[in-house]
mmCIF file of C-alpha atoms in Angstrom:
data_model
loop_
_atom_site.group_PDB
_atom_site.id
_atom_site.type_symbol
_atom_site.label_atom_id
_atom_site.label_comp_id
_atom_site.label_asym_id
_atom_site.label_seq_id
_atom_site.Cartn_x
_atom_site.Cartn_y
_atom_site.Cartn_z
ATOM 1 C CA MET A 98 69.788 -37.812 43.948
ATOM 2 C CA GLU A 99 68.518 -41.392 44.307
ATOM 3 C CA ASN A 100 65.064 -40.499 45.579
ATOM 4 C CA ILE A 101 63.299 -39.423 42.373
ATOM 5 C CA LEU A 102 60.147 -38.455 44.267
ATOM 6 C CA GLU A 103 62.023 -36.055 46.520
ATOM 7 C CA TYR A 104 63.878 -34.659 43.517
ATOM 8 C CA SER A 105 60.595 -33.998 41.673
ATOM 9 C CA ILE A 106 59.140 -32.183 44.667
ATOM 10 C CA GLN A 107 62.218 -30.035 45.223
ATOM 11 C CA THR A 108 62.324 -29.078 41.545
ATOM 12 C CA ASP A 109 58.532 -28.586 41.459
ATOM 13 C CA LYS A 110 58.111 -31.188 38.728
ATOM 14 C CA TYR A 111 55.163 -33.435 38.062
ATOM 15 C CA ILE A 112 55.701 -37.075 39.155
ATOM 16 C CA ARG A 113 54.478 -39.513 36.508
ATOM 17 C CA VAL A 114 52.595 -42.492 37.857
ATOM 18 C CA ASP A 115 54.966 -44.970 36.151
ATOM 19 C CA SER A 116 57.950 -43.372 37.956
ATOM 20 C CA PHE A 117 55.928 -43.463 41.164
ATOM 21 C CA ILE A 118 55.269 -47.198 40.734
ATOM 22 C CA GLN A 119 58.887 -47.941 39.835
ATOM 23 C CA PHE A 120 60.050 -46.187 43.007
ATOM 24 C CA ILE A 121 57.668 -48.272 45.158
ATOM 25 C CA GLN A 122 58.730 -51.510 43.469
ATOM 26 C CA SER A 123 62.409 -50.793 44.148
ATOM 27 C CA SER A 124 62.226 -48.994 47.512
ATOM 28 C CA GLY A 125 58.942 -50.073 49.148
ATOM 29 C CA VAL A 126 56.133 -47.882 50.512
ATOM 30 C CA SER A 127 57.546 -46.683 53.825
ATOM 31 C CA TYR A 128 58.775 -43.396 52.324
ATOM 32 C CA ILE A 129 55.349 -42.852 50.708
ATOM 33 C CA ILE A 130 53.600 -43.400 54.041
ATOM 34 C CA ASP A 131 55.928 -41.003 55.870
ATOM 35 C CA HIS A 132 55.432 -38.242 53.285
ATOM 36 C CA TYR A 133 52.033 -39.216 51.843
ATOM 37 C CA GLU A 134 50.282 -35.873 51.402
ATOM 38 C CA ARG A 135 53.442 -34.134 50.230
ATOM 39 C CA ILE A 136 54.081 -36.746 47.540
ATOM 40 C CA MET A 137 50.482 -37.320 46.424
ATOM 41 C CA GLY A 138 50.130 -33.615 45.779
ATOM 42 C CA TYR A 139 52.662 -34.009 42.958
ATOM 43 C CA VAL A 140 51.944 -37.458 41.513
ATOM 44 C CA GLY A 141 49.483 -37.971 38.701
ATOM 45 C CA PRO A 142 47.108 -39.037 37.510
ATOM 46 C CA PHE A 143 46.162 -39.095 41.188
ATOM 47 C CA ASP A 144 43.491 -41.793 40.852
ATOM 48 C CA SER A 145 45.868 -44.172 39.048
ATOM 49 C CA ALA A 146 48.531 -43.724 41.744
ATOM 50 C CA PHE A 147 45.941 -44.234 44.463
ATOM 51 C CA GLU A 148 44.522 -47.336 42.760
ATOM 52 C CA TYR A 149 47.985 -48.892 42.620
ATOM 53 C CA LEU A 150 48.576 -48.200 46.320
ATOM 54 C CA TYR A 151 45.137 -49.505 47.294
ATOM 55 C CA THR A 152 45.110 -52.679 45.221
ATOM 56 C CA GLU A 153 48.791 -53.643 44.953
ATOM 57 C CA CYS A 154 50.338 -52.497 48.249
ATOM 58 C CA ASP A 155 49.448 -53.819 51.681
ATOM 59 C CA ILE A 156 48.570 -50.431 53.218
ATOM 60 C CA LYS A 157 44.746 -50.294 53.074
ATOM 61 C CA PHE A 158 44.467 -49.501 56.772
ATOM 62 C CA PHE A 159 46.690 -46.434 56.323
ATOM 63 C CA LEU A 160 44.836 -45.339 53.162
ATOM 64 C CA LYS A 161 41.466 -45.625 54.910
ATOM 65 C CA GLU A 162 42.721 -43.176 57.517
ATOM 66 C CA LYS A 163 43.473 -40.784 54.647
ATOM 67 C CA ILE A 164 40.076 -41.161 52.992
ATOM 68 C CA PHE A 165 38.965 -37.539 53.270
ATOM 69 C CA TYR A 166 42.305 -36.166 52.125
ATOM 70 C CA ASN A 167 42.102 -38.436 49.070
ATOM 71 C CA LEU A 168 38.495 -37.539 48.265
ATOM 72 C CA LYS A 169 39.179 -33.839 48.686
ATOM 73 C CA THR A 170 42.234 -34.049 46.406
ATOM 74 C CA CYS A 171 40.188 -35.335 43.459
ATOM 75 C CA ALA A 172 36.767 -33.861 44.321
ATOM 76 C CA TYR A 173 36.729 -31.444 41.365
ATOM 77 C CA GLN A 174 37.651 -34.193 38.875
ATOM 78 C CA SER A 175 34.462 -36.262 38.734
ATOM 79 C CA ARG A 176 36.001 -39.267 36.942
ATOM 80 C CA MET A 177 38.831 -39.473 39.477
ATOM 81 C CA LEU A 178 36.386 -39.080 42.349
ATOM 82 C CA GLU A 179 34.280 -41.923 40.941
ATOM 83 C CA LYS A 180 37.233 -44.309 40.907
ATOM 84 C CA VAL A 181 38.636 -43.406 44.343
ATOM 85 C CA LEU A 182 35.271 -43.470 46.127
ATOM 86 C CA HIS A 183 34.305 -46.716 44.378
ATOM 87 C CA LEU A 184 37.497 -48.415 45.609
ATOM 88 C CA TYR A 185 36.764 -47.363 49.168
ATOM 89 C CA VAL A 186 33.031 -48.090 49.317
ATOM 90 C CA TYR A 187 33.030 -51.484 47.601
ATOM 91 C CA ASP A 188 35.771 -52.696 49.884
ATOM 92 C CA MET A 189 33.262 -52.407 52.766
ATOM 93 C CA ASP A 190 30.508 -54.833 53.690
ATOM 94 C CA GLU A 191 26.894 -53.634 53.794
ATOM 95 C CA LYS A 192 26.971 -52.755 57.503
ATOM 96 C CA GLU A 193 30.231 -50.794 57.110
ATOM 97 C CA ARG A 194 28.802 -48.855 54.155
ATOM 98 C CA ASN A 195 25.701 -47.867 56.069
ATOM 99 C CA SER A 196 27.819 -46.751 59.036
ATOM 100 C CA PHE A 197 30.253 -44.831 56.800
ATOM 101 C CA PHE A 198 27.506 -42.790 55.124
ATOM 102 C CA GLU A 199 25.636 -42.311 58.416
ATOM 103 C CA LYS A 200 28.696 -40.874 60.176
ATOM 104 C CA ASN A 201 30.200 -38.932 57.285
ATOM 105 C CA THR A 202 27.224 -37.496 55.369
ATOM 106 C CA CYS A 203 27.941 -33.875 56.248
ATOM 107 C CA GLN A 204 31.662 -34.169 55.564
ATOM 108 C CA LEU A 205 31.082 -35.864 52.192
ATOM 109 C CA LEU A 206 28.603 -33.218 51.082
ATOM 110 C CA GLU A 207 30.988 -30.499 52.174
ATOM 111 C CA ILE A 208 33.944 -31.997 50.282
ATOM 112 C CA VAL A 209 32.163 -32.847 47.020
ATOM 113 C CA PRO A 210 31.342 -29.718 44.963
ATOM 114 C CA ILE A 211 28.115 -29.291 43.009
ATOM 115 C CA SER A 212 30.035 -30.027 39.785
ATOM 116 C CA SER A 213 30.771 -33.590 40.997
ATOM 117 C CA LEU A 214 27.663 -34.189 43.092
ATOM 118 C CA PHE A 215 26.168 -36.652 40.600
ATOM 119 C CA VAL A 216 29.012 -39.063 41.452
ATOM 120 C CA LEU A 217 27.292 -39.663 44.800
ATOM 121 C CA LEU A 218 24.067 -40.923 43.155
ATOM 122 C CA GLU A 219 25.506 -44.440 43.031
ATOM 123 C CA TYR A 220 25.466 -44.537 46.835
ATOM 124 C CA LYS A 221 22.182 -42.745 47.561
ATOM 125 C CA ASN A 222 20.378 -45.860 48.830
ATOM 126 C CA MET A 223 23.105 -46.971 51.233
ATOM 127 C CA ASN A 224 21.823 -44.845 54.115
ATOM 128 C CA VAL A 225 18.583 -42.938 54.768
ATOM 129 C CA LEU A 226 20.244 -39.855 56.298
ATOM 130 C CA PHE A 227 22.674 -39.642 53.380
ATOM 131 C CA TYR A 228 19.793 -39.953 50.887
ATOM 132 C CA ASN A 229 17.788 -37.149 52.495
ATOM 133 C CA LYS A 230 20.741 -34.762 52.858
ATOM 134 C CA LEU A 231 21.916 -35.434 49.303
ATOM 135 C CA ALA A 232 18.384 -34.913 47.970
ATOM 136 C CA THR A 233 18.193 -31.529 49.715
ATOM 137 C CA LYS A 234 21.560 -30.345 48.394
ATOM 138 C CA ILE A 235 20.688 -31.384 44.833
ATOM 139 C CA ARG A 236 17.278 -29.693 45.029
ATOM 140 C CA GLU A 237 18.766 -26.457 46.373
ATOM 141 C CA ASN A 238 21.311 -26.359 43.532
ATOM 142 C CA LYS A 239 19.244 -27.979 40.788
ATOM 143 C CA ARG A 240 20.292 -25.839 37.825
ATOM 144 C CA GLN A 241 24.035 -26.077 38.492
ATOM 145 C CA TYR A 242 23.666 -29.779 39.295
ATOM 146 C CA LEU A 243 21.839 -30.563 36.045
ATOM 147 C CA GLU A 244 24.134 -28.369 33.945
ATOM 148 C CA ASN A 245 27.156 -30.302 35.178
ATOM 149 C CA ILE A 246 25.492 -33.593 34.266
ATOM 150 C CA PHE A 247 24.768 -32.226 30.781
ATOM 151 C CA VAL A 248 28.371 -31.074 30.393
ATOM 152 C CA ARG A 249 29.618 -34.553 31.387
ATOM 153 C CA TYR A 250 27.311 -36.570 29.145
ATOM 154 C CA PHE A 251 26.406 -34.090 26.358
ATOM 155 C CA PRO A 252 29.558 -31.934 26.030
ATOM 156 C CA TYR A 253 28.638 -30.687 22.555
ATOM 157 C CA ILE A 254 25.798 -28.634 24.089
ATOM 158 C CA LYS A 255 28.253 -26.729 26.283
ATOM 159 C CA LYS A 256 30.187 -25.689 23.180
ATOM 160 C CA SER A 257 27.162 -23.933 21.697
ATOM 161 C CA ARG A 258 26.863 -20.196 22.174
ATOM 162 C CA TYR A 259 23.194 -20.917 22.851
ATOM 163 C CA SER A 260 23.964 -23.319 25.703
ATOM 164 C CA ASP A 261 22.097 -21.191 28.271
ATOM 165 C CA VAL A 262 18.932 -21.316 26.161
ATOM 166 C CA ILE A 263 19.274 -25.075 25.692
ATOM 167 C CA PHE A 264 19.989 -25.723 29.377
ATOM 168 C CA SER A 265 16.955 -23.661 30.426
ATOM 169 C CA SER A 266 14.700 -25.577 28.030
ATOM 170 C CA LEU A 267 16.037 -28.974 29.135
ATOM 171 C CA ILE A 268 15.595 -28.122 32.805
ATOM 172 C CA LEU A 269 11.989 -26.998 32.222
ATOM 173 C CA LEU A 270 11.284 -30.311 30.512
ATOM 174 C CA ILE A 271 12.943 -32.316 33.299
ATOM 175 C CA ASP A 272 10.904 -30.373 35.876
ATOM 176 C CA GLU A 273 7.734 -31.306 34.021
ATOM 177 C CA ILE A 274 8.666 -34.998 33.864
ATOM 178 C CA LEU A 275 9.548 -35.026 37.576
ATOM 179 C CA GLU A 276 6.188 -33.475 38.396
ATOM 180 C CA TYR A 277 4.349 -36.043 36.257
ATOM 181 C CA GLU A 278 6.286 -38.944 37.800
ATOM 182 C CA LYS A 279 5.998 -37.436 41.336
ATOM 183 C CA LEU A 280 9.763 -37.681 41.823
ATOM 184 C CA ASP A 281 12.632 -35.492 43.051
ATOM 185 C CA TYR A 282 15.948 -34.565 41.406
ATOM 186 C CA ILE A 283 17.811 -37.261 43.318
ATOM 187 C CA ASP A 284 15.581 -39.825 41.580
ATOM 188 C CA ILE A 285 17.118 -38.997 38.173
ATOM 189 C CA ASP A 286 19.305 -42.002 37.346
ATOM 190 C CA ILE A 287 22.125 -41.844 34.811
ATOM 191 C CA LEU A 288 22.027 -44.882 32.511
ATOM 192 C CA GLN A 289 25.438 -46.072 31.371
ATOM 193 C CA SER A 290 25.016 -49.097 29.123
ATOM 194 C CA GLY A 291 23.595 -50.061 25.752
ATOM 195 C CA SER A 292 21.444 -47.720 23.689
ATOM 196 C CA PHE A 293 20.441 -45.855 26.830
ATOM 197 C CA SER A 294 24.080 -44.976 27.530
ATOM 198 C CA GLY A 295 24.372 -41.341 28.559
ATOM 199 C CA ALA A 296 20.626 -41.048 29.025
ATOM 200 C CA PHE A 297 18.644 -40.270 32.157
ATOM 201 C CA GLN A 298 15.896 -42.409 33.607
ATOM 202 C CA ILE A 299 13.197 -40.434 35.392
ATOM 203 C CA GLY A 300 10.699 -42.955 36.743
ATOM 204 C CA SER A 301 9.046 -44.634 33.750
ATOM 205 C CA LYS A 302 10.614 -42.186 31.277
ATOM 206 C CA VAL A 303 14.008 -42.046 29.531
ATOM 207 C CA PHE A 304 15.394 -38.630 28.639
ATOM 208 C CA LYS A 305 18.112 -38.658 25.965
ATOM 209 C CA CYS A 306 20.101 -36.172 23.882
ATOM 210 C CA SER A 307 21.824 -37.067 20.644
ATOM 211 C CA ASN A 308 23.946 -35.128 18.163
ATOM 212 C CA ARG A 309 24.456 -37.946 15.685
ATOM 213 C CA ARG A 310 21.471 -37.890 13.392
ATOM 214 C CA GLU A 311 21.787 -36.079 10.069
ATOM 215 C CA THR A 312 18.062 -35.403 9.759
ATOM 216 C CA TYR A 313 15.329 -34.752 12.261
ATOM 217 C CA SER A 314 12.791 -36.833 10.336
ATOM 218 C CA ILE A 315 12.456 -40.549 11.038
ATOM 219 C CA PRO A 316 10.148 -43.084 9.393
ATOM 220 C CA TYR A 317 7.182 -44.466 11.297
ATOM 221 C CA HIS A 318 7.233 -48.139 12.169
ATOM 222 C CA PRO A 319 5.488 -49.950 15.033
ATOM 223 C CA ARG A 320 8.787 -51.712 15.916
ATOM 224 C CA ILE A 321 10.437 -48.371 16.791
ATOM 225 C CA LEU A 322 10.018 -47.305 20.417
ATOM 226 C CA GLN A 323 7.524 -44.482 20.125
ATOM 227 C CA PRO A 324 8.768 -41.117 21.428
ATOM 228 C CA LEU A 325 6.679 -39.157 23.885
ATOM 229 C CA ILE A 326 8.566 -35.959 23.120
ATOM 230 C CA ARG A 327 11.074 -35.246 20.368
ATOM 231 C CA VAL A 328 12.724 -31.845 19.988
ATOM 232 C CA ASP A 329 15.098 -30.581 17.308
ATOM 233 C CA LEU A 330 17.457 -28.427 19.388
ATOM 234 C CA SER A 331 18.391 -26.394 16.319
ATOM 235 C CA THR A 332 14.995 -24.690 16.717
ATOM 236 C CA LEU A 333 16.406 -23.217 19.943
ATOM 237 C CA THR A 334 19.752 -22.345 18.362
ATOM 238 C CA PRO A 335 19.280 -20.246 15.216
ATOM 239 C CA GLY A 336 22.154 -20.544 12.787
ATOM 240 C CA ILE A 337 23.365 -23.877 14.167
ATOM 241 C CA GLU A 338 21.876 -26.661 12.054
ATOM 242 C CA LYS A 339 23.169 -29.685 13.978
ATOM 243 C CA SER A 340 22.991 -28.854 17.672
ATOM 244 C CA GLY A 341 21.314 -32.157 18.540
ATOM 245 C CA PHE A 342 18.023 -33.848 19.249
ATOM 246 C CA LEU A 343 16.256 -34.498 22.481
ATOM 247 C CA SER A 344 13.791 -37.309 23.036
ATOM 248 C CA VAL A 345 11.702 -38.703 25.863
ATOM 249 C CA THR A 346 10.509 -42.314 25.626
ATOM 250 C CA GLU A 347 9.194 -45.027 27.909
ATOM 251 C CA PHE A 348 11.753 -47.092 29.821
ATOM 252 C CA VAL A 349 12.000 -50.634 28.436
ATOM 253 C CA ASP A 350 13.602 -53.883 29.583
ATOM 254 C CA THR A 351 17.118 -54.178 28.133
ATOM 255 C CA ASN A 352 18.262 -57.015 30.407
ATOM 256 C CA THR A 353 16.157 -59.945 29.186
ATOM 257 C CA PRO A 354 18.164 -61.948 26.593
ATOM 258 C CA ILE A 355 16.994 -61.704 22.988
ATOM 259 C CA SER A 356 18.075 -64.425 20.542
ATOM 260 C CA LEU A 357 19.629 -63.797 17.141
ATOM 261 C CA GLU A 358 16.601 -65.413 15.516
ATOM 262 C CA GLU A 359 14.253 -63.003 17.301
ATOM 263 C CA LEU A 360 16.503 -60.162 16.191
ATOM 264 C CA TYR A 361 16.398 -61.375 12.594
ATOM 265 C CA GLN A 362 12.598 -61.533 12.633
ATOM 266 C CA VAL A 363 12.540 -57.850 13.657
ATOM 267 C CA TYR A 364 14.967 -57.047 10.824
ATOM 268 C CA LYS A 365 12.831 -59.035 8.387
ATOM 269 C CA GLU A 366 9.698 -57.188 9.463
ATOM 270 C CA PHE A 367 11.364 -53.865 8.654
ATOM 271 C CA ARG A 368 12.508 -55.166 5.247
ATOM 272 C CA ASN A 369 9.062 -56.536 4.398
ATOM 273 C CA ASP A 370 7.618 -53.087 5.133
ATOM 274 C CA GLY A 371 10.118 -51.324 2.881
ATOM 275 C CA TYR A 372 12.724 -50.208 5.423
ATOM 276 C CA ILE A 373 16.319 -51.098 6.204
ATOM 277 C CA TRP A 374 17.535 -51.263 9.789
ATOM 278 C CA GLY A 375 21.187 -50.341 9.363
ATOM 279 C CA ASP A 376 22.583 -50.945 12.851
ATOM 280 C CA VAL A 377 21.476 -54.369 14.076
ATOM 281 C CA LYS A 378 22.728 -55.004 17.619
ATOM 282 C CA LYS A 379 21.241 -56.640 20.689
ATOM 283 C CA GLU A 380 22.090 -53.452 22.598
ATOM 284 C CA ASN A 381 19.820 -51.484 20.269
ATOM 285 C CA VAL A 382 16.625 -53.316 21.206
ATOM 286 C CA GLY A 383 14.514 -53.767 24.306
ATOM 287 C CA ILE A 384 11.314 -55.408 25.479
ATOM 288 C CA LEU A 385 8.239 -53.291 26.130
ATOM 289 C CA MET A 386 7.172 -53.109 29.777
ATOM 290 C CA ARG A 387 3.821 -51.706 28.642
ATOM 291 C CA ALA A 388 2.148 -50.999 25.298
ATOM 292 C CA ASN A 389 4.140 -48.917 22.783
ATOM 293 C CA THR A 390 2.167 -45.692 23.054
ATOM 294 C CA LYS A 391 2.278 -42.326 24.832
ATOM 295 C CA TYR A 392 1.740 -42.167 28.579
ATOM 296 C CA TRP A 393 1.135 -38.576 29.645
ATOM 297 C CA ASP A 394 -1.680 -36.672 31.318
ATOM 298 C CA ARG A 395 -2.370 -34.287 28.428
ATOM 299 C CA ASP A 396 -2.075 -33.997 24.641
ATOM 300 C CA LEU A 397 1.490 -33.248 23.546
ATOM 301 C CA GLY A 398 0.649 -32.670 19.922
ATOM 302 C CA ASP A 399 2.128 -34.584 17.019
ATOM 303 C CA HIS A 400 5.323 -32.642 16.290
ATOM 304 C CA LEU A 401 7.730 -35.554 16.567
ATOM 305 C CA GLY A 402 9.450 -35.488 13.186
ATOM 306 C CA ILE A 403 7.951 -38.884 12.350
ATOM 307 C CA VAL A 404 7.113 -39.341 8.674
ATOM 308 C CA LYS A 405 4.211 -41.744 8.257
ATOM 309 C CA ASP A 406 3.843 -44.046 5.271
ATOM 310 C CA GLU A 407 0.283 -45.125 4.508
ATOM 311 C CA SER A 408 1.567 -48.508 3.323
ATOM 312 C CA VAL A 409 2.647 -49.260 6.918
ATOM 313 C CA PRO A 410 -0.499 -49.475 9.077
ATOM 314 C CA GLU A 411 -0.372 -47.954 12.548
ATOM 315 C CA LYS A 412 -0.211 -50.597 15.223
ATOM 316 C CA ILE A 413 0.425 -50.489 18.960
ATOM 317 C CA LEU A 414 2.650 -53.337 20.084
ATOM 318 C CA ASP A 415 1.813 -54.885 23.455
ATOM 319 C CA GLN A 416 3.900 -55.424 26.570
ATOM 320 C CA GLY A 417 6.568 -58.090 25.974
ATOM 321 C CA GLU A 418 7.172 -57.209 22.313
ATOM 322 C CA ILE A 419 10.638 -56.299 20.998
ATOM 323 C CA VAL A 420 11.227 -52.699 19.894
ATOM 324 C CA VAL A 421 14.205 -50.854 18.409
ATOM 325 C CA LEU A 422 15.512 -48.105 20.690
ATOM 326 C CA ASP A 423 17.981 -46.387 18.378
ATOM 327 C CA ASP A 424 16.306 -44.853 15.315
ATOM 328 C CA ASP A 425 19.458 -43.215 13.904
ATOM 329 C CA TYR A 426 19.983 -45.854 11.210
ATOM 330 C CA ILE A 427 16.513 -46.790 9.981
ATOM 331 C CA TYR A 428 16.021 -45.911 6.335
ATOM 332 C CA TYR A 429 13.557 -46.249 3.489
ATOM 333 C CA GLU A 430 14.934 -49.031 1.293
ATOM 334 C CA ASN A 431 15.340 -46.637 -1.648
ATOM 335 C CA ASP A 432 17.331 -44.077 0.376
ATOM 336 C CA PRO A 433 20.580 -43.342 -1.544
ATOM 337 C CA ASP A 434 22.536 -42.690 1.685
ATOM 338 C CA ILE A 435 22.006 -45.949 3.562
ATOM 339 C CA ILE A 436 24.759 -46.837 6.032
ATOM 340 C CA LEU A 437 25.059 -50.460 7.175
ATOM 341 C CA ILE A 438 26.986 -50.981 10.407
ATOM 342 C CA GLY A 439 28.504 -54.243 11.597
ATOM 343 C CA GLU A 440 28.701 -57.862 10.471
ATOM 344 C CA LEU A 441 25.294 -58.795 11.899
ATOM 345 C CA THR A 442 23.534 -56.246 9.688
ATOM 346 C CA ASP A 443 25.323 -57.630 6.615
ATOM 347 C CA GLN A 444 24.485 -61.238 7.619
ATOM 348 C CA PHE A 445 20.804 -60.421 8.090
ATOM 349 C CA GLU A 446 20.591 -58.558 4.777
ATOM 350 C CA ASN A 447 22.273 -61.452 2.935
ATOM 351 C CA ARG A 448 19.913 -63.934 4.601
ATOM 352 C CA TYR A 449 16.900 -61.790 3.730
ATOM 353 C CA GLN A 450 17.921 -61.536 0.071
ATOM 354 C CA GLU A 451 18.564 -65.301 -0.074
ATOM 355 C CA GLU A 452 15.126 -66.013 1.392
ATOM 356 C CA ARG A 453 13.488 -63.667 -1.131
ATOM 357 C CA LYS A 454 15.341 -65.357 -3.992
ATOM 358 C CA ASN A 455 14.227 -68.807 -2.851
ATOM 359 C CA THR A 456 10.628 -67.606 -2.430
ATOM 360 C CA VAL A 457 10.564 -66.195 -5.982
ATOM 361 C CA HIS A 458 11.855 -69.488 -7.389
ATOM 362 C CA LEU A 459 9.158 -71.559 -5.687
#
């Protein structure tokens, strides 16, 4: 049978996207248009097939008529939904976007399940009605909504047999931050770049989970972004030593360019104080938007896992100063398990040692 798509459907076989594309390149898209829903139910990955049709074939008008079929088809696969919706929305001008969300708010919220609802956050400010309806749906389903975000960005938590305990604790903390910041659940933004990747911004606060660090303790240094809250999740999961760490810090500016020389001076300051910063990257630093201290309406105690060294005086850096966001690779210089990551770290260490050698010889 020449029509491989028809053959796959009749034999109930999955249609690979490369076969799908080859068929279109040799036979055109008319057969696809005539049998669209029947074929797209078999082809996969769906989002890759759709992207090819949308960007490489001259049938956008037809595909826009099928928008709700396409969104419904991938609604339970959040990554697919992200791609398909993004292709549609960013092919519209601002007026078209506003009109689309105004007219289709109810249908969108009906199609997209709670498990994928966070995908719609990207579009929350495109229409007032859409914002309000989305905010209500998130609020009414807050636990399931937040759990699905955790599963997407912190999958190791889901694998723990204590996941319910952890989720409950995280949600209580998020509720408290929202109350302090006077915000709603829809105002939780998912950060997706740099050291804040996979973290949540809640107003002036950044909420982050990590499972990388070998030890809960970190050295004190004024150049490290000071945590407001730091929790060893293993205290909530008896018997599981490395279930992760949770921290809440102030949001800092990660967009203003920082030169290599400025970065080296930060590295040098750590070395002069007896520490080694083992993962030097521009993505791992930011600029303070206010002084490097705690901003909260009550005492949170001092259980942050920070080990203070009396040889390093406490100092609060002011707004505009550079701070290190990622404390996973900051060591005492005599630590036997130091890990240096990347060429820049090696370059800075070599430069520091050369400068010390020249200073001694003077």
